[in-house]
CSV table of C-alpha atoms in Angstrom, one decimal:
chain,number,residue,atom,x,y,z
A,47,GLU,CA,-19.3,-8.4,-13.8
A,48,HIS,CA,-19.8,-8.4,-10.0
A,49,GLY,CA,-23.2,-10.1,-10.2
A,50,GLY,CA,-25.3,-7.0,-9.5
A,51,SER,CA,-26.3,-3.9,-11.4
A,52,GLY,CA,-24.0,-1.0,-11.9
A,53,LYS,CA,-20.3,-0.6,-11.3
A,54,VAL,CA,-18.7,-1.3,-7.9
A,55,VAL,CA,-16.3,1.4,-6.9
A,56,MET,CA,-13.9,0.2,-4.2
A,57,GLY,CA,-13.5,2.7,-1.4
A,58,HIS,CA,-14.7,3.6,2.0
A,59,GLU,CA,-17.2,5.8,3.7
A,60,ASP,CA,-16.9,6.5,7.4
A,61,GLY,CA,-15.0,3.3,7.9
A,62,LEU,CA,-17.3,1.1,5.8
A,63,ILE,CA,-15.0,-0.4,3.2
A,64,THR,CA,-16.4,-1.5,-0.1
A,65,ILE,CA,-14.5,-4.1,-2.2
A,66,ASP,CA,-15.6,-5.4,-5.6
A,67,ALA,CA,-16.4,-9.1,-5.0
A,68,THR,CA,-14.8,-10.0,-8.3
A,69,GLU,CA,-11.5,-9.1,-6.7
A,70,ALA,CA,-11.8,-12.5,-4.8
A,71,ASP,CA,-11.5,-14.3,-8.2
A,72,ALA,CA,-7.8,-14.8,-8.6
A,73,HIS,CA,-8.0,-14.9,-12.4
A,74,ARG,CA,-9.9,-11.6,-12.7
A,75,ARG,CA,-7.8,-9.9,-10.1
A,76,GLU,CA,-4.6,-11.0,-12.0
A,77,ALA,CA,-6.1,-9.7,-15.3
A,78,ARG,CA,-6.7,-6.3,-13.6
A,79,ARG,CA,-3.3,-6.3,-12.1
A,80,VAL,CA,-1.7,-6.9,-15.5
A,81,LYS,CA,-4.0,-4.4,-17.3
A,82,LEU,CA,-3.2,-1.7,-14.7
A,83,GLY,CA,0.6,-2.5,-14.7
A,84,GLU,CA,0.6,-3.2,-11.0
A,85,PRO,CA,3.3,-5.4,-9.5
A,86,TYR,CA,1.0,-6.6,-6.7
A,87,ARG,CA,-2.7,-6.8,-6.1
A,88,THR,CA,-4.5,-8.6,-3.2
A,89,LEU,CA,-7.7,-8.3,-1.3
A,90,LEU,CA,-5.7,-7.7,1.9
A,91,GLY,CA,-3.8,-4.9,0.1
A,92,HIS,CA,-7.1,-3.3,-0.8
A,93,MET,CA,-8.4,-3.5,2.7
A,94,ARG,CA,-5.2,-2.0,4.1
A,95,HIS,CA,-5.2,0.8,1.5
A,96,GLU,CA,-8.8,1.7,2.3
A,97,THR,CA,-8.2,1.5,6.0
A,98,GLY,CA,-5.4,4.1,5.4
A,99,HIS,CA,-7.9,6.4,3.8
A,100,TYR,CA,-10.3,6.0,6.7
A,101,LEU,CA,-7.4,6.7,9.2
A,102,TRP,CA,-6.5,9.8,7.3
A,103,ASP,CA,-10.0,11.1,7.8
A,104,LEU,CA,-9.6,10.6,11.6
A,105,LEU,CA,-6.1,12.0,11.8
A,106,PHE,CA,-6.8,15.0,9.8
A,107,GLU,CA,-8.9,16.3,12.7
A,108,LEU,CA,-5.9,16.5,14.9
A,109,ASP,CA,-4.0,19.7,15.4
A,110,GLY,CA,-0.9,19.9,13.3
A,111,PHE,CA,-1.7,16.8,11.2
A,112,ALA,CA,-2.6,18.8,8.0
A,113,GLU,CA,0.7,20.7,8.0
A,114,ALA,CA,2.8,17.6,8.7
A,115,PHE,CA,0.9,15.6,6.1
A,116,ARG,CA,1.4,18.3,3.4
A,117,ARG,CA,5.1,18.4,4.1
A,118,LEU,CA,5.5,14.7,3.5
A,119,PHE,CA,2.8,13.9,1.0
A,120,GLY,CA,1.8,17.1,-0.7
A,121,ASP,CA,-1.4,19.2,-0.7
A,122,GLU,CA,-4.5,17.0,-0.5
A,123,ARG,CA,-6.6,20.0,-1.7
A,124,ALA,CA,-5.4,19.3,-5.3
A,125,ASP,CA,-8.3,18.3,-7.5
A,126,TYR,CA,-8.7,14.5,-7.1
A,127,GLY,CA,-10.6,14.0,-10.4
A,128,ASP,CA,-8.0,15.9,-12.4
A,129,ALA,CA,-5.2,13.9,-10.7
A,130,LEU,CA,-7.0,10.6,-11.4
A,131,GLU,CA,-7.5,11.5,-15.1
A,132,ARG,CA,-3.9,12.6,-15.5
A,133,HIS,CA,-2.6,9.5,-13.8
A,134,TYR,CA,-4.5,7.1,-16.1
A,135,ALA,CA,-3.7,9.2,-19.2
A,136,GLN,CA,0.0,9.8,-18.6
A,137,GLY,CA,1.0,7.3,-16.0
A,138,ALA,CA,3.5,7.9,-13.2
A,139,PRO,CA,6.6,10.0,-13.6
A,140,SER,CA,9.6,8.0,-14.7
A,141,ASN,CA,11.4,8.6,-11.4
A,142,TRP,CA,8.5,7.7,-9.1
A,143,GLN,CA,10.5,5.1,-7.2
A,144,ASP,CA,12.8,7.8,-5.9
A,145,ALA,CA,10.1,9.1,-3.5
A,146,ARG,CA,7.0,6.8,-3.6
A,147,ILE,CA,6.2,3.2,-2.6
A,148,SER,CA,4.2,2.6,-5.8
A,149,SER,CA,3.3,4.3,-9.1
A,150,TYR,CA,-0.3,4.7,-7.9
A,151,ALA,CA,1.0,6.7,-4.9
A,152,THR,CA,2.1,9.4,-7.4
A,153,MET,CA,-1.5,10.1,-8.4
A,154,HIS,CA,-2.6,12.3,-5.5
A,155,PRO,CA,-1.4,12.9,-1.9
A,156,TRP,CA,-4.4,10.9,-0.5
A,157,GLU,CA,-3.2,7.9,-2.5
A,158,ASP,CA,0.4,8.4,-1.5
A,159,TRP,CA,-0.8,8.3,2.2
A,160,ALA,CA,-3.0,5.2,1.7
A,161,GLU,CA,-0.4,3.3,-0.3
A,162,THR,CA,2.3,4.2,2.4
A,163,PHE,CA,-0.1,3.1,5.2
A,164,ALA,CA,-0.9,-0.2,3.4
A,165,HIS,CA,2.7,-0.9,3.0
A,166,TYR,CA,3.4,-0.1,6.6
A,167,LEU,CA,0.7,-2.7,7.6
A,168,HIS,CA,2.3,-5.2,5.1
A,169,MET,CA,5.6,-4.6,6.8
A,170,ARG,CA,4.3,-4.9,10.4
A,171,ASP,CA,2.4,-8.1,9.6
A,172,GLY,CA,5.4,-9.6,7.9
A,173,LEU,CA,7.8,-8.7,10.6
A,174,GLU,CA,5.5,-10.0,13.4
A,175,THR,CA,5.0,-13.2,11.5
A,176,ALA,CA,8.7,-13.6,11.0
A,177,ARG,CA,9.4,-12.9,14.7
A,178,ASP,CA,6.7,-15.3,15.9
A,179,SER,CA,8.1,-18.0,13.5
A,180,GLY,CA,11.6,-17.5,14.8
A,181,LEU,CA,13.0,-16.1,11.6
A,182,ILE,CA,14.0,-12.8,13.2
A,183,ALA,CA,15.0,-12.1,16.8
A,184,PRO,CA,12.3,-10.6,19.0
A,185,GLU,CA,14.5,-7.7,20.0
A,186,ARG,CA,14.5,-6.6,16.3
A,187,LEU,CA,11.0,-5.3,16.9
A,188,ALA,CA,10.9,-2.7,19.7
A,189,ALA,CA,8.7,-3.8,22.6
A,190,ALA,CA,8.1,-0.3,23.9
A,191,GLY,CA,6.9,1.0,20.5
A,192,PRO,CA,7.9,1.1,16.9
A,193,ASP,CA,11.3,2.4,15.9
A,194,ILE,CA,10.5,2.9,12.3
A,195,ARG,CA,14.1,2.9,11.1
A,196,SER,CA,14.9,-0.4,12.8
A,197,GLU,CA,11.7,-1.9,11.5
A,198,ILE,CA,12.4,-0.8,7.9
A,199,GLY,CA,15.9,-2.2,8.1
A,200,ALA,CA,14.5,-5.5,9.4
A,201,TRP,CA,11.8,-5.5,6.7
A,202,ILE,CA,14.3,-4.9,3.9
A,203,GLU,CA,16.4,-7.9,5.1
A,204,LEU,CA,13.2,-10.0,5.4
A,205,ALA,CA,11.9,-8.9,2.0
A,206,ILE,CA,15.2,-9.8,0.3
A,207,PHE,CA,15.1,-13.2,1.9
A,208,MET,CA,11.4,-13.7,0.8
A,209,ASN,CA,12.1,-12.6,-2.7
A,210,THR,CA,15.2,-14.8,-3.0
A,211,MET,CA,13.2,-17.8,-1.6
A,212,SER,CA,10.3,-17.1,-4.0
A,213,ARG,CA,12.6,-16.8,-7.0
A,214,GLY,CA,14.4,-20.0,-6.0
A,215,LEU,CA,11.0,-21.7,-6.1
A,216,GLY,CA,10.3,-20.4,-9.6
A,217,HIS,CA,7.9,-17.6,-8.6
A,218,GLY,CA,8.1,-13.8,-8.8
A,219,ASP,CA,9.1,-11.5,-5.9
A,220,ALA,CA,6.9,-11.9,-2.8
A,221,TYR,CA,7.4,-8.1,-2.1
A,222,PRO,CA,8.2,-6.4,-5.5
A,223,PHE,CA,8.7,-2.9,-4.1
A,224,LEU,CA,11.6,-0.6,-3.0
A,225,ILE,CA,11.2,1.5,0.0
A,226,PRO,CA,12.3,5.0,-0.9
C-alpha cells in the first residue's frame, strides 16, 4: 500500500518520526479516518502527536515529572500491547469526553499525553494565526509566557467561531473536539 515492502508503523524513535506516506493521499487518509471512527485525521496532527511522544521521552528524565505525569495521565507502566488490543476490541469508554481530548487518548497514558500535546500545538498555532490575522487581540495571548486558562478560553471562542463558519459554508466542524 505504501509502495515498499512490509507495513509502515507510524511512530518515532529518538526524535525521528516515521509517517506512512499513504497518509498524504487525502482519499486513503479519509478512508482510514472513517474506518477508525476518528473525527479528525491530518498529517500535521500525526507529526504533532509523535512529537508529543518524543517530548515525553525527554521530560521523563526530569525529577518529579513521572509523579506529576501519573497524577494527570495515569501509570505509563501499564502494558501497552494489552491496552492497544483492548482499545481496538472494546473501544473507548462511553464517558471518555468527560476527561480526555479524544477517544484514542483513553487507550494508554502515553497516548493521552501525546493526544493532549498535539491538541495543545493545534491550539497554539490556531491562536497565533488568529492573533496575527487580527481576529483576536494580541493581549489575549500572554507575552510573558502562556497562561493556559486564558489560552483555552480564547481557543474555545475561536473554535466555536471556526466551527460555525465551517458549518455555514456547508462543511463539518473545523475543530470537532471538546476540551475536558
